[in-house]
Coordinates of C-alpha atoms in Angstrom, one line a residue:
X1 CA 0.0 0.0 0.0
X2 CA 1.4 3.4 -1.0
X3 CA 2.1 5.8 1.9
X4 CA 3.2 9.4 2.0
X5 CA 6.9 8.5 1.9
X6 CA 6.7 6.2 -1.1
X7 CA 4.6 8.9 -2.9
X8 CA 7.3 11.5 -2.3
X9 CA 10.0 9.1 -3.4
X10 CA 8.2 8.2 -6.7
X11 CA 7.7 11.8 -7.5
X12 CA 11.3 12.7 -6.7
X13 CA 12.4 10.0 -9.2
X14 CA 10.3 11.6 -11.9
X15 CA 12.3 12.7 -14.9
X16 CA 11.9 14.7 -18.1
X17 CA 10.9 12.5 -21.0
X18 CA 13.8 11.7 -23.5
X19 CA 14.2 14.1 -26.3
X20 CA 11.9 16.6 -24.7
X21 CA 12.6 20.4 -24.3
X22 CA 14.5 21.5 -21.2
X23 CA 11.4 23.2 -19.8
X24 CA 9.2 20.1 -20.1
X25 CA 7.7 19.1 -16.7
X26 CA 9.1 16.0 -15.1
X27 CA 6.9 12.9 -15.4
X28 CA 6.8 9.7 -13.4
X29 CA 6.3 6.7 -15.7
X30 CA 6.3 3.0 -16.0
X31 CA 4.2 1.5 -13.1
X32 CA 1.0 -0.5 -13.2
X33 CA -1.5 0.4 -10.6
X34 CA -3.7 -2.2 -8.9
X35 CA -6.5 -0.4 -7.1
X36 CA -8.8 -2.6 -5.0
X37 CA -12.1 -1.1 -3.9
X38 CA -14.6 -1.9 -1.2
X39 CA -18.0 -0.5 -0.3
X40 CA -17.0 2.1 2.3
X41 CA -17.2 3.1 5.9
X42 CA -18.1 6.1 8.0
X43 CA -15.1 8.0 9.5
X44 CA -16.7 7.5 13.0
X45 CA -20.0 6.5 14.5
X46 CA -21.1 9.9 15.7
X47 CA -24.3 11.5 14.3
X48 CA -22.6 13.8 11.7
X49 CA -20.1 11.2 10.5
X50 CA -22.9 8.7 10.0
X51 CA -25.2 11.3 8.3
X52 CA -22.5 12.2 5.8
X53 CA -21.8 8.5 5.0
X54 CA -25.5 7.5 4.8
X55 CA -26.3 10.5 2.6
X56 CA -23.6 9.6 0.1
X57 CA -24.6 5.9 0.1
X58 CA -28.4 6.4 -0.1
X59 CA -28.1 9.2 -2.7
X60 CA -26.5 6.8 -5.1
X61 CA -28.9 6.1 -7.9
X62 CA -27.4 2.7 -8.4
X63 CA -28.4 1.8 -4.8
X64 CA -31.8 3.6 -4.6
X65 CA -33.2 4.2 -8.1
X66 CA -36.4 6.0 -7.2
X67 CA -37.0 9.4 -8.6
X68 CA -34.9 12.0 -6.7
X69 CA -38.0 14.2 -6.6
X70 CA -39.7 11.6 -4.4
X71 CA -36.7 10.1 -2.7
X72 CA -34.5 13.0 -1.7
X73 CA -37.1 14.8 0.5
X74 CA -37.8 11.5 2.3
X75 CA -34.1 10.9 2.7
X76 CA -33.1 14.4 3.8
X77 CA -36.1 15.2 6.0
X78 CA -36.9 11.9 7.6
X79 CA -34.4 9.1 7.1
X80 CA -31.3 11.1 7.8
X81 CA -32.8 12.8 10.8
X82 CA -33.2 9.4 12.5
X83 CA -31.1 6.6 11.0
X84 CA -27.7 8.1 11.9
X85 CA -28.5 7.5 15.6
X86 CA -29.5 3.8 15.2
X87 CA -26.8 3.1 12.6
X88 CA -24.2 4.8 14.8
X89 CA -25.1 2.5 17.7
X90 CA -24.7 -0.5 15.5
X91 CA -21.3 0.7 14.3
X92 CA -20.2 1.5 17.9
X93 CA -20.9 -2.2 18.9
X94 CA -18.5 -3.5 16.3
X95 CA -16.0 -0.6 16.1
X96 CA -12.3 -1.3 16.2
X97 CA -11.7 1.1 19.1
X98 CA -8.0 0.4 19.3
X99 CA -7.4 1.7 15.8
X100 CA -10.2 4.2 15.7
X101 CA -11.8 2.7 12.6
X102 CA -14.4 0.2 11.4
X103 CA -13.6 -3.5 11.0
X104 CA -14.1 -3.1 7.2
X105 CA -11.3 -0.5 7.1
X106 CA -9.0 -2.6 9.3
X107 CA -9.6 -5.7 7.2
X108 CA -9.2 -3.9 3.8
X109 CA -5.9 -2.5 5.0
X110 CA -4.7 -5.9 5.9
X111 CA -5.9 -7.4 2.6
X112 CA -4.1 -4.7 0.7
X113 CA -0.9 -5.2 2.6
X114 CA -0.9 -8.9 1.8
X115 CA -1.8 -8.4 -1.8
X116 CA 1.0 -5.9 -2.1
X117 CA 3.4 -8.4 -0.7
X118 CA 2.2 -11.0 -3.2
X119 CA 2.4 -8.6 -6.2
X120 CA 5.8 -7.4 -5.2
X121 CA 7.1 -11.0 -5.0
X122 CA 5.6 -11.6 -8.5
X123 CA 6.3 -8.3 -10.3
X124 CA 8.9 -6.4 -8.2
X125 CA 8.8 -2.7 -8.4
X126 CA 6.7 -2.6 -11.6
X127 CA 3.4 -2.5 -9.6
X128 CA 1.8 -0.2 -7.1
X129 CA -1.1 -1.6 -4.9
X130 CA -3.6 0.5 -3.0
X131 CA -7.2 0.6 -1.9
X132 CA -10.2 3.0 -2.1
X133 CA -13.8 3.1 -0.9
X134 CA -16.8 3.8 -3.0
X135 CA -18.3 5.8 -0.1
X136 CA -16.4 7.7 2.5
X137 CA -12.6 7.7 2.7
X138 CA -10.2 7.1 1.1
X139 CA -12.0 8.2 -2.0
X140 CA -11.6 6.6 -5.4
X141 CA -10.7 9.9 -6.9
X142 CA -7.9 10.6 -4.5
X143 CA -6.4 7.1 -5.0
X144 CA -6.5 7.4 -8.8
X145 CA -4.8 10.8 -8.6
X146 CA -2.1 9.3 -6.3
X147 CA -1.5 6.5 -8.8
X148 CA -1.3 8.8 -11.8
X149 CA 1.1 11.1 -9.8
X150 CA 3.2 8.0 -9.0
X151 CA 3.6 7.2 -12.7
X152 CA 1.0 4.5 -13.2
X153 CA 0.2 4.6 -16.9
X154 CA -2.0 1.5 -16.5
X155 CA -4.5 0.9 -13.7
X156 CA -6.3 -2.3 -12.9
X157 CA -9.4 -1.6 -10.9
X158 CA -10.7 -4.4 -8.7
X159 CA -14.0 -4.1 -6.9
X160 CA -13.9 -6.7 -4.1
X161 CA -17.3 -8.1 -4.9
X162 CA -17.3 -11.8 -6.0
X163 CA -20.7 -11.3 -7.6
X164 CA -21.8 -8.5 -10.0
X165 CA -24.6 -6.3 -9.0
X166 CA -25.5 -2.8 -10.2
X167 CA -25.6 -1.6 -6.6
X168 CA -22.1 -2.8 -5.9
X169 CA -19.7 -3.6 -8.8
X170 CA -21.3 -1.1 -11.2
X171 CA -21.4 1.8 -8.9
X172 CA -17.7 1.2 -7.9
X173 CA -16.9 1.2 -11.6
X174 CA -18.9 4.3 -12.2
X175 CA -16.9 6.1 -9.5
X176 CA -13.6 4.9 -11.0
X177 CA -14.6 6.1 -14.5
X178 CA -15.6 9.5 -13.0
X179 CA -12.1 9.8 -11.4
X180 CA -10.6 9.1 -14.8
X181 CA -12.7 11.9 -16.3
X182 CA -10.7 14.4 -14.2
X183 CA -7.3 13.3 -15.5
X184 CA -5.7 15.3 -18.2
X185 CA -3.7 12.3 -19.3
X186 CA -5.8 9.3 -18.6
X187 CA -4.1 6.0 -17.8
X188 CA -5.1 2.9 -19.7
X189 CA -7.7 1.1 -17.5
X190 CA -9.0 -2.4 -17.0
X191 CA -11.8 -3.5 -14.7
X192 CA -11.8 -7.0 -13.1
X193 CA -14.8 -9.2 -13.8
X194 CA -16.7 -10.9 -10.9
X195 CA -15.0 -14.0 -9.6
X196 CA -17.9 -15.8 -8.0
X197 CA -17.0 -19.1 -9.7
X198 CA -13.2 -18.9 -9.6
X199 CA -11.9 -22.3 -8.3
X200 CA -9.6 -20.7 -5.7
X201 CA -12.4 -18.5 -4.3
X202 CA -14.6 -21.6 -4.0
X203 CA -11.7 -23.5 -2.4
X204 CA -11.2 -20.7 0.1
X205 CA -14.9 -20.7 1.1
X206 CA -14.8 -24.5 1.4
X207 CA -11.8 -24.4 3.7
X208 CA -13.4 -21.8 5.9
X209 CA -16.5 -24.0 6.3
X210 CA -14.4 -27.1 7.0
X211 CA -12.4 -25.3 9.7
X212 CA -15.5 -24.0 11.4
X213 CA -17.2 -27.4 11.3
X214 CA -14.1 -29.1 12.7
X215 CA -14.3 -26.9 15.8
X216 CA -17.9 -27.8 16.5
X217 CA -18.6 -30.7 18.9
X218 CA -21.9 -31.3 17.1
X219 CA -21.9 -30.4 13.4
X220 CA -24.4 -27.8 12.1
X221 CA -27.4 -29.4 10.4
X222 CA -27.6 -26.7 7.7
X223 CA -25.2 -24.2 6.2
X224 CA -27.0 -20.9 5.3
X225 CA -25.3 -19.0 2.6
X226 CA -26.5 -15.5 3.2
X227 CA -26.0 -13.0 0.4
X228 CA -26.7 -9.3 0.5
X229 CA -30.1 -8.8 -1.0
X230 CA -31.3 -6.5 -3.8
X231 CA -34.8 -5.7 -5.0
X232 CA -36.4 -8.5 -7.0
X233 CA -37.1 -5.9 -9.7
X234 CA -33.4 -5.7 -10.4
X235 CA -33.3 -9.4 -11.3
X236 CA -36.2 -8.9 -13.7
X237 CA -34.4 -5.9 -15.3
X238 CA -31.4 -8.0 -16.1
X239 CA -29.1 -7.9 -13.1
X240 CA -27.2 -11.2 -12.9
X241 CA -26.5 -11.1 -9.2
X242 CA -29.1 -13.7 -8.1
X243 CA -27.9 -16.2 -10.6
X244 CA -24.3 -15.8 -9.7
X245 CA -25.1 -16.2 -6.0
X246 CA -26.9 -19.4 -6.7
X247 CA -24.0 -20.7 -8.7
X248 CA -21.5 -20.0 -5.9
X249 CA -23.7 -22.0 -3.5
X250 CA -23.9 -24.9 -5.9
X251 CA -20.2 -24.9 -6.5
X252 CA -19.5 -24.8 -2.7
X253 CA -21.9 -27.6 -2.2
X254 CA -20.2 -29.7 -4.8
X255 CA -16.7 -29.0 -3.4
X256 CA -17.8 -30.0 0.1
X257 CA -19.4 -33.2 -1.3
X258 CA -22.8 -32.3 0.2
X259 CA -26.4 -32.6 -1.0
X260 CA -29.1 -29.9 -1.2
X261 CA -30.5 -30.7 2.3
X262 CA -27.3 -29.5 3.9
X263 CA -27.0 -26.0 2.3
X264 CA -29.4 -23.2 1.5
X265 CA -29.2 -19.8 -0.3
X266 CA -30.8 -16.7 1.4
X267 CA -30.7 -12.9 1.1
X268 CA -30.3 -10.3 3.9
X269 CA -30.3 -6.6 4.5
X270 CA -33.7 -5.8 3.0
X271 CA -34.5 -2.1 2.8
X272 CA -37.7 -0.3 1.8
X273 CA -41.2 -1.5 1.0
X274 CA -40.8 -3.5 -2.2
X275 CA -40.1 -7.2 -2.6
X276 CA -36.4 -8.2 -2.5
X277 CA -34.8 -11.5 -3.4
X278 CA -36.1 -14.4 -1.3
X279 CA -35.9 -16.2 1.0
X280 CA -35.0 -13.5 3.5
X281 CA -32.3 -14.8 5.8
X282 CA -33.9 -13.5 9.0
X283 CA -37.1 -15.3 8.1
X284 CA -35.5 -18.5 6.8
X285 CA -33.4 -19.2 9.9
X286 CA -36.5 -18.9 12.0
X287 CA -38.4 -21.3 9.6
X288 CA -35.5 -23.8 9.8
X289 CA -35.8 -23.8 13.6
X290 CA -39.6 -23.7 13.9
X291 CA -40.8 -25.8 10.9
X292 CA -37.9 -28.0 10.1
X293 CA -36.7 -28.6 13.6
X294 CA -33.1 -27.6 12.9
X295 CA -31.4 -26.9 16.2
X296 CA -27.9 -26.2 14.9
X297 CA -27.1 -24.1 11.9
X298 CA -24.1 -22.2 10.5
X299 CA -24.2 -19.0 8.5
X300 CA -21.6 -17.8 6.0
X301 CA -21.7 -14.6 3.8
X302 CA -20.0 -15.5 0.5
X303 CA -20.8 -12.1 -1.1
X304 CA -18.8 -10.1 1.4
X305 CA -15.0 -10.1 1.0
X306 CA -14.6 -8.6 4.4
X307 CA -16.5 -8.6 7.7
X308 CA -18.6 -5.4 8.1
X309 CA -21.7 -4.1 9.7
X310 CA -23.9 -6.5 7.7
X311 CA -22.1 -9.5 9.0
X312 CA -20.8 -8.6 12.5
X313 CA -24.0 -6.9 13.6
X314 CA -26.8 -8.1 11.3
X315 CA -25.9 -11.8 11.0
X316 CA -24.2 -12.3 14.3
X317 CA -26.8 -10.4 16.3
X318 CA -30.2 -9.9 14.6
X319 CA -30.2 -13.0 12.5
X320 CA -28.8 -15.1 15.3
X321 CA -31.5 -13.8 17.6
X322 CA -34.2 -14.7 15.1
X323 CA -33.0 -18.3 15.0
X324 CA -32.8 -18.7 18.7
X325 CA -36.2 -17.1 19.4
X326 CA -37.7 -19.6 17.0
X327 CA -36.2 -22.5 19.0
X328 CA -32.7 -22.9 17.6
X329 CA -30.0 -24.0 20.0
X330 CA -26.7 -23.4 18.4
X331 CA -25.8 -20.7 15.9
X332 CA -22.4 -20.6 14.3
X333 CA -21.3 -17.6 12.3
X334 CA -18.4 -18.4 9.8
X335 CA -16.4 -15.2 9.3
X336 CA -15.8 -13.7 5.9
X337 CA -12.6 -14.7 4.1
X338 CA -11.0 -11.4 5.1
X339 CA -7.2 -11.6 4.9
X340 CA -7.1 -15.4 5.1
X341 CA -4.1 -16.7 3.1
X342 CA -6.4 -18.8 0.8
X343 CA -8.5 -15.7 0.1
X344 CA -5.4 -13.6 -0.7
X345 CA -4.2 -16.4 -3.0
X346 CA -7.5 -16.3 -4.8
X347 CA -7.5 -12.5 -5.1
X348 CA -3.9 -12.6 -6.3
X349 CA -4.7 -15.2 -9.0
X350 CA -7.6 -13.0 -10.2
X351 CA -5.3 -10.0 -10.4
X352 CA -2.6 -11.9 -12.2
X353 CA -5.1 -13.2 -14.8
X354 CA -6.2 -9.6 -15.5
X355 CA -2.6 -8.3 -15.7
X356 CA -1.8 -10.6 -18.7
X357 CA -0.5 -8.5 -21.6
X358 CA 0.6 -5.7 -19.3
X359 CA 3.3 -7.4 -17.2
X360 CA 3.6 -10.9 -18.7

């Protein structure tokens, strides 16, 4: 990950292009940038930090596509007057108080450091690795600018979403392209495809399940693969997210050697009045306990590359509570892949595939 010192060093090593006039400005050249991107995080959990973050997030037309004439008055006058308080309390319950940041920020930094190490071992000083957030800080624009200043004439942009969705991958790409629009000399750019079926990603998921099950005295009866939800309307309009999630579950089931009675696909984090992808996780875990008599379940969140508010608070608190209130006895949350070595190997393999022709 690039820090202030390395930025200064790179700019100090900038030189006037060969055969150029003596007054030509110095230019740093020759590196390939690898910019990984995650959703984002508030700077803190106080009211105004939460309000700024939620305003940016919920004003994104990729996330909420209602007419601004209808949505913005509701957002500004009602939702943002109340929700920062409740969301702030949720963030406070999971906050990394030692480092003064959200778990998503801590984990993304750790992931970036390990990817940097892997890329340096593979490509030496020809690459520069950094991260940005779609919402909040560090912004996509600031990191693109830093890479251009450091001499990156090519940038590989990698949204850390295994599955494509307009509200995740597409909006991250939108922001990347907006940042490129501000560059006088745009670098050549590539965007990484979703990796929901990559063998190393499936293997990393399977290993995390096997580790978790090995630690249980009594094995869970069902593994719930809980993916972040989107409105069902998005599926009908052509978004491939639902199909990609289903395929990840199937591939994971096949890798584990299980049958369909041992694993289920669900969707969480529903927002607003319209129908979202079903079954809803919070309802399905209760049904498993009450109607199917399942007393022990495990929940994994394959669509999240890093633990965040939706996993640490929603799954491990709200969804767990729903299962236990319905009669469930033992709830196991399997953490996201985070900076696990198998996950970093998968992400590094995806990056290397996408750098072909640039560095190989």
